[in-house]
Amino acid sequence: MKIRLISVLTLACSAVSWSLAAESVDVDWFRYDTPPSLYEVADHQFRNPVLPGYYPDPTIAKKGDDYYVVNSSFAYTPGLPVFHSKNLTDWELIGYALNRDSQASFEGLGISRGLFAPTLRYHEGVFYLINTAVDSGGNFILTATDPAGPWSEPVWLPEVGGIDPDIFFDDNGKAYIAHNDAPPGEPLYNGHRAIWLWEFDLASMKVRADSRKLLVNGGVNISEQPVWIEGPHIYKKNGWYYLTCAEGGTGPQHSQVVFRSRSLNEPFIPYQHNPILTQRNLPLPRPDAVDAAGHADFIEGPDGRWWSVFLGTRPYLNDWYNTGRETFLLPLEWQHDWPTILGSGKPIPVVLPKPYPNIQSKQSLFYRWRDDFSQPQLDLRWQGLRSFNRSWASIEDGRLQLLPQQAGLTSKGDVSYLGVHQSAAEYTVEASINVPDKAGVSGGIAAFQSEAFHYYFAVTHTTNGTMLFVERAVQGNTSTVARHQLDSKLTGALTLRVRGDKAHIYFDFYGPDGWTSLYDNTGTVLTPAMDATWLSTNKAGGFVGTTLGLHSRQD
């Protein structure tokens, strides 16, 4: 059953709705909260990251006074979230570029495959979004006249290999695609990549045959064996063509570098003061640490000043961060016709003056949010895994109804899970879950890093009454690490709560005896909490952050 998913989730068949009501796990409300000290600033200030939580690989474009950012989303659906702002610091989620199964499929993929770093550009009344669907089709372009959607079906680019494509519109009417791919000949070392350029025909939406040329081989200085040159973007300013790329991989060695040329037919020369952004030489831990900075895109502000959005991480211990790679904003300065973001050895500032304090713009509630399911459609913030199918979910009479699937969170199939992005190292998530009537059905809160690393805190009905349990998956191996058996079968709702505090995660519920902590399998109360570092990107691997949300399952 195909359904349209932009901001709506509608089940067209009353029989399906009846089935959901009869067998579903019902959720009365969901609440996400963060300590105010982690996000509040003075009215004239803004806090980095401007898109907190797993919103990596930002790309930015503008139309008039309106600015738009799109992020990579890997195998989450809907995919390629689109944000809008008028002042560059307050951002509102307005839609997704990929929101239906006719556009793409990520079924069977690990959560860190799928949609990698995109590029968004506006040209002559049309928005162009170019991207890579890794292991699911390759490079493609979408178009739209309104970034909120609808977006077109993908135009696939089979000739363009590699990842991280960029589209550039020259002032002579020509268009080009730059991208990461294998180097010419055999790689000289692990991580040896190259940046290539194609001329692109806008009329046919195809690259011109035999137009491929090499722009950068290896990186700034190939004799030093630079790794993972990627994420290219081309700009033109004052007669110069600028090529900026990420270099060093998206971990602690991440950086942003820049090259320039007077012509796309001439070599690009690296800036002698590269990198123009990195945190690689700064020690950890340090106060308000931001690490792994790179994958930048540039934009001119409403007053002629320039700005850069880029990804970074906020490690809470060593290189552990559960929030994933996030979107930051810093001013960009031009010095002797070269762009620079931050001088060598300088830490990325977390609190800065608002660049445009008199320009108002709507902002999504990243740090404090509650969903009472009072609208007939899902809130835009909810994302699922791999599939665009939502036939297992509906909102009826002010309740979210989740039809349990046999596929659990370790599956790469169609999973009954809806999550929102963890936006800070400390948080509280609560949900009112109605105790399932059917034996073998469970419903609750998941802290999901990947199919191989996650926690699931749920309530279920057994022959002995109502039981709560916590499952943990580590490297794909799932075990029940805590349980709480109530004396009798409960009816109605229980409030489940998951609390995160950097490297620790806590589970408790509000039942007949008030707030109650779960016990592990030896009968010991779970304080101190369980290990939340399993939810960190560094431990789990991959490119995503943790999401926190609702899951139901039929065992």
XYZ file of C-alpha atoms in Angstrom, residues 342-546:
205
model
C 38.812 29.811 11.435
C 42.503 30.274 12.062
C 44.764 27.361 12.922
C 44.553 26.205 16.522
C 41.410 28.165 17.371
C 38.483 26.278 18.954
C 35.078 26.616 17.335
C 33.005 29.046 19.423
C 29.746 27.683 20.779
C 27.979 30.953 21.704
C 28.206 33.894 19.310
C 26.365 37.187 18.643
C 23.412 36.804 16.296
C 24.481 38.131 12.901
C 21.012 39.473 12.079
C 19.199 40.020 15.412
C 16.507 42.203 13.851
C 15.431 39.585 11.311
C 12.861 37.189 12.737
C 12.542 33.588 11.571
C 10.616 30.530 12.757
C 12.574 27.830 14.551
C 11.925 24.144 15.134
C 11.980 23.033 18.776
C 15.081 20.871 18.830
C 15.623 20.724 22.591
C 12.117 20.662 24.104
C 9.211 19.108 22.263
C 5.980 17.314 23.008
C 3.645 15.489 20.649
C 0.084 14.896 21.861
C -0.911 13.464 18.465
C -3.667 16.030 18.229
C -3.282 16.374 14.458
C -4.375 13.720 11.954
C -0.889 13.503 10.440
C 2.526 12.745 11.855
C 4.702 15.675 12.840
C 7.523 16.297 10.368
C 10.135 15.444 12.970
C 9.293 11.740 13.027
C 11.474 9.556 10.801
C 11.461 5.820 10.191
C 13.981 3.276 8.987
C 14.674 2.456 5.309
C 11.093 2.159 4.064
C 8.607 4.894 3.160
C 5.755 2.558 4.102
C 3.743 3.774 7.100
C 0.777 1.407 6.842
C 1.667 0.257 10.369
C 1.059 3.705 11.886
C -1.940 5.999 12.230
C -3.287 8.705 14.506
C -6.782 7.932 15.758
C -8.708 9.838 18.455
C -5.604 11.601 19.720
C -3.472 8.479 19.936
C -0.603 7.205 17.849
C -1.304 3.597 16.930
C 1.656 1.406 15.994
C 0.898 -1.962 14.467
C 3.656 -4.322 15.647
C 5.854 -5.892 12.996
C 7.684 -9.163 13.393
C 10.883 -7.413 12.325
C 12.647 -5.943 15.342
C 15.240 -3.197 15.543
C 18.039 -5.580 14.537
C 16.304 -6.176 11.212
C 17.106 -4.367 7.964
C 13.494 -4.801 6.867
C 10.292 -2.860 7.551
C 10.444 -1.973 11.253
C 7.706 -0.312 13.304
C 9.860 2.551 14.598
C 9.507 6.339 14.586
C 12.330 8.427 16.027
C 13.532 11.985 16.570
C 17.127 13.140 16.760
C 18.977 13.223 20.083
C 19.963 16.891 20.282
C 22.196 17.014 23.380
C 24.301 14.735 25.560
C 21.728 15.065 28.362
C 18.022 14.485 27.777
C 14.799 13.003 29.094
C 12.322 11.136 26.910
C 8.902 10.090 28.212
C 5.954 8.390 26.546
C 2.562 7.218 27.732
C 2.262 3.649 26.439
C -0.955 1.675 26.747
C -0.235 -1.856 27.949
C -0.729 -4.233 24.995
C -3.627 -6.695 25.357
C -2.095 -9.400 23.218
C 0.618 -11.692 24.568
C 3.887 -11.393 22.682
C 3.249 -7.779 21.664
C 5.531 -5.132 23.134
C 5.697 -1.381 22.814
C 7.965 1.277 24.230
C 10.882 3.660 23.759
C 13.996 2.896 21.744
C 17.365 4.611 21.785
C 18.541 3.647 18.310
C 22.045 4.098 16.951
C 21.902 1.328 14.366
C 20.507 -2.131 13.790
C 23.586 -3.438 15.640
C 23.641 -0.978 18.578
C 20.517 0.147 20.441
C 18.371 -0.090 23.572
C 14.669 -0.976 23.694
C 12.638 -0.263 26.862
C 9.157 -1.759 26.563
C 6.044 -3.082 28.253
C 4.408 -6.391 27.371
C 1.704 -8.767 28.620
C 2.720 -12.224 29.874
C 0.866 -15.109 31.514
C 2.130 -13.780 34.860
C 0.905 -10.234 34.295
C 2.515 -7.091 32.970
C 6.266 -7.028 32.474
C 8.681 -4.274 31.587
C 12.061 -5.068 30.099
C 15.152 -3.508 28.564
C 16.887 -5.104 25.592
C 20.350 -4.087 24.502
C 21.962 -4.789 21.140
C 25.754 -4.669 20.941
C 27.446 -5.648 17.692
C 24.151 -7.183 16.613
C 23.842 -9.458 19.650
C 20.638 -8.795 21.589
C 20.111 -9.608 25.257
C 17.569 -8.712 27.923
C 19.545 -6.722 30.472
C 16.726 -5.653 32.819
C 13.175 -6.677 33.656
C 10.413 -5.758 36.093
C 7.451 -8.066 36.637
C 4.328 -6.474 38.072
C 2.057 -8.543 40.322
C -0.910 -8.476 37.985
C -1.929 -7.473 34.511
C -2.332 -3.720 34.236
C -4.812 -2.001 31.989
C -4.480 1.497 30.656
C -1.259 3.415 30.223
C 2.177 3.411 31.819
C 4.597 6.305 31.477
C 8.007 5.035 30.397
C 11.046 7.252 30.808
C 14.545 7.098 29.341
C 17.158 9.523 30.628
C 20.517 10.141 29.037
C 23.490 11.724 30.781
C 26.492 11.588 28.491
C 27.935 8.070 28.932
C 24.990 6.797 31.001
C 21.412 5.843 30.219
C 18.620 5.250 32.763
C 15.275 3.453 32.503
C 12.273 3.868 34.808
C 8.487 4.035 34.671
C 5.534 5.568 36.477
C 3.183 2.830 37.681
C 1.033 1.960 40.690
C 3.897 2.788 43.084
C 4.996 6.014 41.404
C 8.340 6.300 39.644
C 10.084 2.924 39.737
C 13.524 1.945 38.443
C 14.066 -1.312 36.611
C 16.172 -4.086 38.037
C 18.810 -6.076 36.257
C 18.723 -9.861 36.028
C 20.297 -10.259 39.479
C 17.643 -8.119 41.166
C 19.909 -5.089 41.546
C 18.400 -1.693 40.803
C 19.901 -0.131 37.690
C 21.803 2.683 39.392
C 24.292 3.728 38.247
C 22.844 3.450 34.779
C 23.732 1.378 31.779
C 26.453 2.158 29.282
C 25.322 4.771 26.752
C 28.662 4.846 24.943
C 27.389 1.912 22.875
C 25.175 4.549 21.239
C 28.123 6.736 20.259
C 29.069 6.936 16.601
C 32.688 6.216 17.469
C 31.862 2.894 19.157
C 29.041 1.814 16.864
C 30.693 2.902 13.629
C 28.921 4.440 10.667
C 27.868 8.026 10.080
C 24.609 8.582 11.978
C 23.704 9.749 15.476
C 21.235 8.336 17.955
